[in-house]
Amino acid sequence: MLPSIIDHIKQIEHGFKHIIAAGDQILADQEEHHFDLALKLLADNSYQVRMLATYILGELSPTHPDALLTLKTRVADDQNWRVQEMLAKVFDQYCKVAGYEKSIPIIKKWLSDPNPNVKRAVTEGLRIWTGRPYFKDHPHIAITLIGTNKSDDSEYLRKSVGNALHDISKKHSQAVLDEISKWDLKEKKTAFTYQLAMGK
């Protein structure tokens, strides 16, 4: 079964649905050691297979601390942007299953990680943050958390921060303005994020 699944996903270059369907098929096999399999798949040369591994780890992560740790320490180092997009998706899934409010300590931990890909997985994965439970009722908390990386060295991350805040501003414009009005715009990296948050 596994070889045919792998062969199928390698034929498709775009999208997530086929990866998720393949992952669900593998996870349905109760005799498979899913974590060990995911680690093996992470070493594959094909980004589609590494996306599959990431999805499996994401599904395991709410009840498997080593799966969450692997996402943070290994998957976040993957050089393929599609794998990073899958990482963002599965981090949101982790928070959904664990509960967004209960996930705040993990969210804060990931947002303060040295690796910009770890921080971006949170910022991008939860977009639109205020469409998620808990943050829907506490937009100021979402805005504050997102804004912590406004002056990060990674432009890739700062784009995600600015765009995430701009998303929220469509429904909570004053709350976003209250936050970004405190920023030091003499700092070029912060000013870059500010422009994106303002939709400029």
PDB file of C-alpha atoms in Angstrom:
ATOM      1  CA  MET A   1       0.000   0.000   0.000  1.00  0.00           C
ATOM      2  CA  LEU A   2       2.663   2.511   1.019  1.00  0.00           C
ATOM      3  CA  PRO A   3       4.697   2.385  -2.231  1.00  0.00           C
ATOM      4  CA  SER A   4       1.585   3.097  -4.301  1.00  0.00           C
ATOM      5  CA  ILE A   5       0.622   5.998  -2.014  1.00  0.00           C
ATOM      6  CA  ILE A   6       4.104   7.472  -2.294  1.00  0.00           C
ATOM      7  CA  ASP A   7       4.157   7.037  -6.051  1.00  0.00           C
ATOM      8  CA  HIS A   8       0.770   8.765  -6.379  1.00  0.00           C
ATOM      9  CA  ILE A   9       1.673  11.872  -4.366  1.00  0.00           C
ATOM     10  CA  LYS A  10       4.958  12.278  -6.216  1.00  0.00           C
ATOM     11  CA  GLN A  11       2.995  12.712  -9.453  1.00  0.00           C
ATOM     12  CA  ILE A  12       1.203  15.826  -8.142  1.00  0.00           C
ATOM     13  CA  GLU A  13       3.176  19.031  -7.786  1.00  0.00           C
ATOM     14  CA  HIS A  14       0.654  21.419  -6.235  1.00  0.00           C
ATOM     15  CA  GLY A  15      -1.836  21.459  -3.386  1.00  0.00           C
ATOM     16  CA  PHE A  16      -2.427  19.799  -0.066  1.00  0.00           C
ATOM     17  CA  LYS A  17      -5.576  17.698  -0.463  1.00  0.00           C
ATOM     18  CA  HIS A  18      -3.839  14.680  -2.000  1.00  0.00           C
ATOM     19  CA  ILE A  19      -1.183  14.766   0.747  1.00  0.00           C
ATOM     20  CA  ILE A  20      -3.832  14.915   3.466  1.00  0.00           C
ATOM     21  CA  ALA A  21      -5.806  12.080   1.870  1.00  0.00           C
ATOM     22  CA  ALA A  22      -2.648   9.954   1.683  1.00  0.00           C
ATOM     23  CA  GLY A  23      -1.808  10.759   5.294  1.00  0.00           C
ATOM     24  CA  ASP A  24      -5.283   9.839   6.488  1.00  0.00           C
ATOM     25  CA  GLN A  25      -5.046   6.541   4.606  1.00  0.00           C
ATOM     26  CA  ILE A  26      -1.744   5.728   6.321  1.00  0.00           C
ATOM     27  CA  LEU A  27      -3.004   6.815   9.750  1.00  0.00           C
ATOM     28  CA  ALA A  28      -6.035   4.535   9.369  1.00  0.00           C
ATOM     29  CA  ASP A  29      -3.699   1.531   9.386  1.00  0.00           C
ATOM     30  CA  GLN A  30      -3.544   0.733  13.085  1.00  0.00           C
ATOM     31  CA  GLU A  31      -0.732  -1.775  12.621  1.00  0.00           C
ATOM     32  CA  GLU A  32       1.650   0.870  11.270  1.00  0.00           C
ATOM     33  CA  HIS A  33       4.149   2.575  13.582  1.00  0.00           C
ATOM     34  CA  HIS A  34       3.220   6.055  12.386  1.00  0.00           C
ATOM     35  CA  PHE A  35       5.880   8.078  14.188  1.00  0.00           C
ATOM     36  CA  ASP A  36       8.725   5.856  13.011  1.00  0.00           C
ATOM     37  CA  LEU A  37       7.330   5.904   9.494  1.00  0.00           C
ATOM     38  CA  ALA A  38       7.112   9.698   9.526  1.00  0.00           C
ATOM     39  CA  LEU A  39      10.764   9.956  10.553  1.00  0.00           C
ATOM     40  CA  LYS A  40      11.709   7.683   7.669  1.00  0.00           C
ATOM     41  CA  LEU A  41       9.648   9.714   5.205  1.00  0.00           C
ATOM     42  CA  LEU A  42      11.270  12.958   6.379  1.00  0.00           C
ATOM     43  CA  ALA A  43      14.567  11.733   4.911  1.00  0.00           C
ATOM     44  CA  ASP A  44      13.085  11.333   1.419  1.00  0.00           C
ATOM     45  CA  ASN A  45      14.400  13.486  -1.433  1.00  0.00           C
ATOM     46  CA  SER A  46      10.880  14.270  -2.618  1.00  0.00           C
ATOM     47  CA  TYR A  47       9.252  17.326  -1.032  1.00  0.00           C
ATOM     48  CA  GLN A  48       5.840  15.679  -1.474  1.00  0.00           C
ATOM     49  CA  VAL A  49       6.950  12.784   0.727  1.00  0.00           C
ATOM     50  CA  ARG A  50       8.351  15.192   3.331  1.00  0.00           C
ATOM     51  CA  MET A  51       5.034  17.055   3.257  1.00  0.00           C
ATOM     52  CA  LEU A  52       3.325  13.734   3.931  1.00  0.00           C
ATOM     53  CA  ALA A  53       5.663  13.099   6.863  1.00  0.00           C
ATOM     54  CA  THR A  54       4.893  16.573   8.189  1.00  0.00           C
ATOM     55  CA  TYR A  55       1.161  15.956   7.967  1.00  0.00           C
ATOM     56  CA  ILE A  56       1.454  12.648   9.818  1.00  0.00           C
ATOM     57  CA  LEU A  57       3.556  14.267  12.547  1.00  0.00           C
ATOM     58  CA  GLY A  58       0.995  17.057  12.829  1.00  0.00           C
ATOM     59  CA  GLU A  59      -1.833  14.595  13.308  1.00  0.00           C
ATOM     60  CA  LEU A  60       0.172  12.767  15.972  1.00  0.00           C
ATOM     61  CA  SER A  61       1.416  15.906  17.748  1.00  0.00           C
ATOM     62  CA  PRO A  62      -1.503  16.629  20.136  1.00  0.00           C
ATOM     63  CA  THR A  63      -0.868  13.327  21.918  1.00  0.00           C
ATOM     64  CA  HIS A  64       2.749  12.667  20.941  1.00  0.00           C
ATOM     65  CA  PRO A  65       5.254  15.232  22.315  1.00  0.00           C
ATOM     66  CA  ASP A  66       8.089  13.807  20.210  1.00  0.00           C
ATOM     67  CA  ALA A  67       6.054  14.444  17.059  1.00  0.00           C
ATOM     68  CA  LEU A  68       5.609  18.108  18.020  1.00  0.00           C
ATOM     69  CA  LEU A  69       9.303  18.384  18.844  1.00  0.00           C
ATOM     70  CA  THR A  70      10.250  16.867  15.484  1.00  0.00           C
ATOM     71  CA  LEU A  71       8.105  19.431  13.693  1.00  0.00           C
ATOM     72  CA  LYS A  72       9.910  22.197  15.550  1.00  0.00           C
ATOM     73  CA  THR A  73      13.453  20.892  15.276  1.00  0.00           C
ATOM     74  CA  ARG A  74      13.584  18.990  11.989  1.00  0.00           C
ATOM     75  CA  VAL A  75      10.711  19.970   9.736  1.00  0.00           C
ATOM     76  CA  ALA A  76      11.332  23.677  10.385  1.00  0.00           C
ATOM     77  CA  ASP A  77      14.807  23.263   8.872  1.00  0.00           C
ATOM     78  CA  ASP A  78      13.456  21.913   5.569  1.00  0.00           C
ATOM     79  CA  GLN A  79      14.491  24.112   2.646  1.00  0.00           C
ATOM     80  CA  ASN A  80      11.337  23.568   0.599  1.00  0.00           C
ATOM     81  CA  TRP A  81       8.678  26.257   0.966  1.00  0.00           C
ATOM     82  CA  ARG A  82       5.852  23.764   0.397  1.00  0.00           C
ATOM     83  CA  VAL A  83       7.002  21.764   3.417  1.00  0.00           C
ATOM     84  CA  GLN A  84       6.991  24.998   5.414  1.00  0.00           C
ATOM     85  CA  GLU A  85       3.416  25.665   4.305  1.00  0.00           C
ATOM     86  CA  MET A  86       2.425  22.210   5.510  1.00  0.00           C
ATOM     87  CA  LEU A  87       4.183  22.896   8.814  1.00  0.00           C
ATOM     88  CA  ALA A  88       2.043  26.005   9.245  1.00  0.00           C
ATOM     89  CA  LYS A  89      -1.127  24.026   8.506  1.00  0.00           C
ATOM     90  CA  VAL A  90      -0.320  21.263  10.964  1.00  0.00           C
ATOM     91  CA  PHE A  91       0.627  23.690  13.736  1.00  0.00           C
ATOM     92  CA  ASP A  92      -2.841  25.196  13.434  1.00  0.00           C
ATOM     93  CA  GLN A  93      -4.297  21.686  13.564  1.00  0.00           C
ATOM     94  CA  TYR A  94      -2.325  21.028  16.751  1.00  0.00           C
ATOM     95  CA  CYS A  95      -3.798  24.159  18.328  1.00  0.00           C
ATOM     96  CA  LYS A  96      -7.299  23.267  17.146  1.00  0.00           C
ATOM     97  CA  VAL A  97      -7.170  19.811  18.736  1.00  0.00           C
ATOM     98  CA  ALA A  98      -5.401  20.926  21.919  1.00  0.00           C
ATOM     99  CA  GLY A  99      -7.521  24.088  22.181  1.00  0.00           C
ATOM    100  CA  TYR A 100      -6.292  27.526  21.132  1.00  0.00           C
ATOM    101  CA  GLU A 101      -6.338  28.998  24.635  1.00  0.00           C
ATOM    102  CA  LYS A 102      -4.569  25.976  26.107  1.00  0.00           C
ATOM    103  CA  SER A 103      -2.006  26.189  23.287  1.00  0.00           C
ATOM    104  CA  ILE A 104      -0.886  29.729  24.166  1.00  0.00           C
ATOM    105  CA  PRO A 105       2.232  28.526  26.075  1.00  0.00           C
ATOM    106  CA  ILE A 106       3.297  26.502  22.997  1.00  0.00           C
ATOM    107  CA  ILE A 107       2.405  29.398  20.699  1.00  0.00           C
ATOM    108  CA  LYS A 108       4.599  31.734  22.767  1.00  0.00           C
ATOM    109  CA  LYS A 109       7.415  29.190  22.842  1.00  0.00           C
ATOM    110  CA  TRP A 110       7.377  28.764  19.072  1.00  0.00           C
ATOM    111  CA  LEU A 111       7.099  32.529  18.500  1.00  0.00           C
ATOM    112  CA  SER A 112      10.293  33.046  20.496  1.00  0.00           C
ATOM    113  CA  ASP A 113      12.271  30.275  18.798  1.00  0.00           C
ATOM    114  CA  PRO A 114      15.553  31.276  17.085  1.00  0.00           C
ATOM    115  CA  ASN A 115      14.440  29.650  13.827  1.00  0.00           C
ATOM    116  CA  PRO A 116      12.303  32.067  11.749  1.00  0.00           C
ATOM    117  CA  ASN A 117      10.536  29.109  10.139  1.00  0.00           C
ATOM    118  CA  VAL A 118       9.250  28.011  13.543  1.00  0.00           C
ATOM    119  CA  LYS A 119       7.947  31.506  14.246  1.00  0.00           C
ATOM    120  CA  ARG A 120       6.412  31.793  10.790  1.00  0.00           C
ATOM    121  CA  ALA A 121       4.617  28.452  11.159  1.00  0.00           C
ATOM    122  CA  VAL A 122       2.641  29.967  14.031  1.00  0.00           C
ATOM    123  CA  THR A 123       2.042  33.363  12.457  1.00  0.00           C
ATOM    124  CA  GLU A 124       1.004  31.899   9.113  1.00  0.00           C
ATOM    125  CA  GLY A 125      -0.704  28.768  10.388  1.00  0.00           C
ATOM    126  CA  LEU A 126      -3.243  30.568  12.569  1.00  0.00           C
ATOM    127  CA  ARG A 127      -4.250  33.111   9.905  1.00  0.00           C
ATOM    128  CA  ILE A 128      -6.769  34.553  10.089  1.00  0.00           C
ATOM    129  CA  TRP A 129      -6.120  34.467  13.850  1.00  0.00           C
ATOM    130  CA  THR A 130      -9.356  36.164  14.832  1.00  0.00           C
ATOM    131  CA  GLY A 131     -11.285  33.556  12.898  1.00  0.00           C
ATOM    132  CA  ARG A 132     -10.054  30.966  15.396  1.00  0.00           C
ATOM    133  CA  PRO A 133     -11.767  30.096  18.705  1.00  0.00           C
ATOM    134  CA  TYR A 134     -10.538  32.118  21.700  1.00  0.00           C
ATOM    135  CA  PHE A 135      -8.710  34.661  19.522  1.00  0.00           C
ATOM    136  CA  LYS A 136     -12.054  35.550  17.951  1.00  0.00           C
ATOM    137  CA  ASP A 137     -13.115  36.828  21.358  1.00  0.00           C
ATOM    138  CA  HIS A 138      -9.673  38.164  22.322  1.00  0.00           C
ATOM    139  CA  PRO A 139      -8.302  39.911  19.225  1.00  0.00           C
ATOM    140  CA  HIS A 140      -5.904  42.055  21.267  1.00  0.00           C
ATOM    141  CA  ILE A 141      -4.111  38.926  22.483  1.00  0.00           C
ATOM    142  CA  ALA A 142      -3.695  37.691  18.901  1.00  0.00           C
ATOM    143  CA  ILE A 143      -2.420  41.109  17.807  1.00  0.00           C
ATOM    144  CA  THR A 144       0.097  41.300  20.645  1.00  0.00           C
ATOM    145  CA  LEU A 145       1.391  37.779  19.993  1.00  0.00           C
ATOM    146  CA  ILE A 146       1.779  38.340  16.259  1.00  0.00           C
ATOM    147  CA  GLY A 147       3.511  41.669  16.797  1.00  0.00           C
ATOM    148  CA  THR A 148       6.332  40.182  18.850  1.00  0.00           C
ATOM    149  CA  ASN A 149       8.252  39.453  15.633  1.00  0.00           C
ATOM    150  CA  LYS A 150       7.694  42.812  13.918  1.00  0.00           C
ATOM    151  CA  SER A 151      11.449  43.546  13.796  1.00  0.00           C
ATOM    152  CA  ASP A 152      12.779  40.045  13.191  1.00  0.00           C
ATOM    153  CA  ASP A 153      15.818  39.720  10.931  1.00  0.00           C
ATOM    154  CA  SER A 154      13.862  37.457   8.569  1.00  0.00           C
ATOM    155  CA  GLU A 155      11.950  39.431   5.939  1.00  0.00           C
ATOM    156  CA  TYR A 156      10.055  36.222   5.151  1.00  0.00           C
ATOM    157  CA  LEU A 157       8.741  36.218   8.722  1.00  0.00           C
ATOM    158  CA  ARG A 158       8.076  39.955   8.853  1.00  0.00           C
ATOM    159  CA  LYS A 159       5.945  39.660   5.703  1.00  0.00           C
ATOM    160  CA  SER A 160       3.860  37.045   7.483  1.00  0.00           C
ATOM    161  CA  VAL A 161       3.573  39.255  10.583  1.00  0.00           C
ATOM    162  CA  GLY A 162       2.505  42.321   8.612  1.00  0.00           C
ATOM    163  CA  ASN A 163       0.038  40.409   6.460  1.00  0.00           C
ATOM    164  CA  ALA A 164      -1.454  38.640   9.485  1.00  0.00           C
ATOM    165  CA  LEU A 165      -2.052  41.968  11.215  1.00  0.00           C
ATOM    166  CA  HIS A 166      -3.529  43.424   8.032  1.00  0.00           C
ATOM    167  CA  ASP A 167      -5.963  40.479   7.896  1.00  0.00           C
ATOM    168  CA  ILE A 168      -7.128  41.242  11.421  1.00  0.00           C
ATOM    169  CA  SER A 169      -7.392  44.981  10.744  1.00  0.00           C
ATOM    170  CA  LYS A 170     -10.282  44.364   8.356  1.00  0.00           C
ATOM    171  CA  LYS A 171     -12.506  43.587  11.353  1.00  0.00           C
ATOM    172  CA  HIS A 172     -10.492  45.053  14.226  1.00  0.00           C
ATOM    173  CA  SER A 173      -8.879  48.136  12.715  1.00  0.00           C
ATOM    174  CA  GLN A 174      -8.699  50.135  15.941  1.00  0.00           C
ATOM    175  CA  ALA A 175      -7.155  47.267  17.906  1.00  0.00           C
ATOM    176  CA  VAL A 176      -4.422  46.882  15.278  1.00  0.00           C
ATOM    177  CA  LEU A 177      -3.835  50.640  15.163  1.00  0.00           C
ATOM    178  CA  ASP A 178      -3.541  50.736  18.944  1.00  0.00           C
ATOM    179  CA  GLU A 179      -0.773  48.145  18.747  1.00  0.00           C
ATOM    180  CA  ILE A 180       1.224  49.415  15.791  1.00  0.00           C
ATOM    181  CA  SER A 181       1.028  53.042  16.929  1.00  0.00           C
ATOM    182  CA  LYS A 182       3.426  52.030  19.720  1.00  0.00           C
ATOM    183  CA  TRP A 183       6.075  50.773  17.299  1.00  0.00           C
ATOM    184  CA  ASP A 184       9.372  52.560  16.700  1.00  0.00           C
ATOM    185  CA  LEU A 185       9.194  53.312  12.989  1.00  0.00           C
ATOM    186  CA  LYS A 186      12.764  54.626  12.952  1.00  0.00           C
ATOM    187  CA  GLU A 187      13.740  50.957  13.054  1.00  0.00           C
ATOM    188  CA  LYS A 188      13.719  49.910   9.380  1.00  0.00           C
ATOM    189  CA  LYS A 189      12.600  46.326   9.947  1.00  0.00           C
ATOM    190  CA  THR A 190       9.694  47.472  12.112  1.00  0.00           C
ATOM    191  CA  ALA A 191       8.740  50.126   9.563  1.00  0.00           C
ATOM    192  CA  PHE A 192       8.668  47.423   6.860  1.00  0.00           C
ATOM    193  CA  THR A 193       6.192  45.373   8.913  1.00  0.00           C
ATOM    194  CA  TYR A 194       4.157  48.476   9.720  1.00  0.00           C
ATOM    195  CA  GLN A 195       3.654  49.232   6.033  1.00  0.00           C
ATOM    196  CA  LEU A 196       2.312  45.735   5.420  1.00  0.00           C
ATOM    197  CA  ALA A 197       0.046  45.880   8.461  1.00  0.00           C
ATOM    198  CA  MET A 198      -1.371  49.150   7.117  1.00  0.00           C
ATOM    199  CA  GLY A 199      -1.938  47.534   3.725  1.00  0.00           C
ATOM    200  CA  LYS A 200       0.532  49.786   1.935  1.00  0.00           C
TER     201      LYS A 200
END
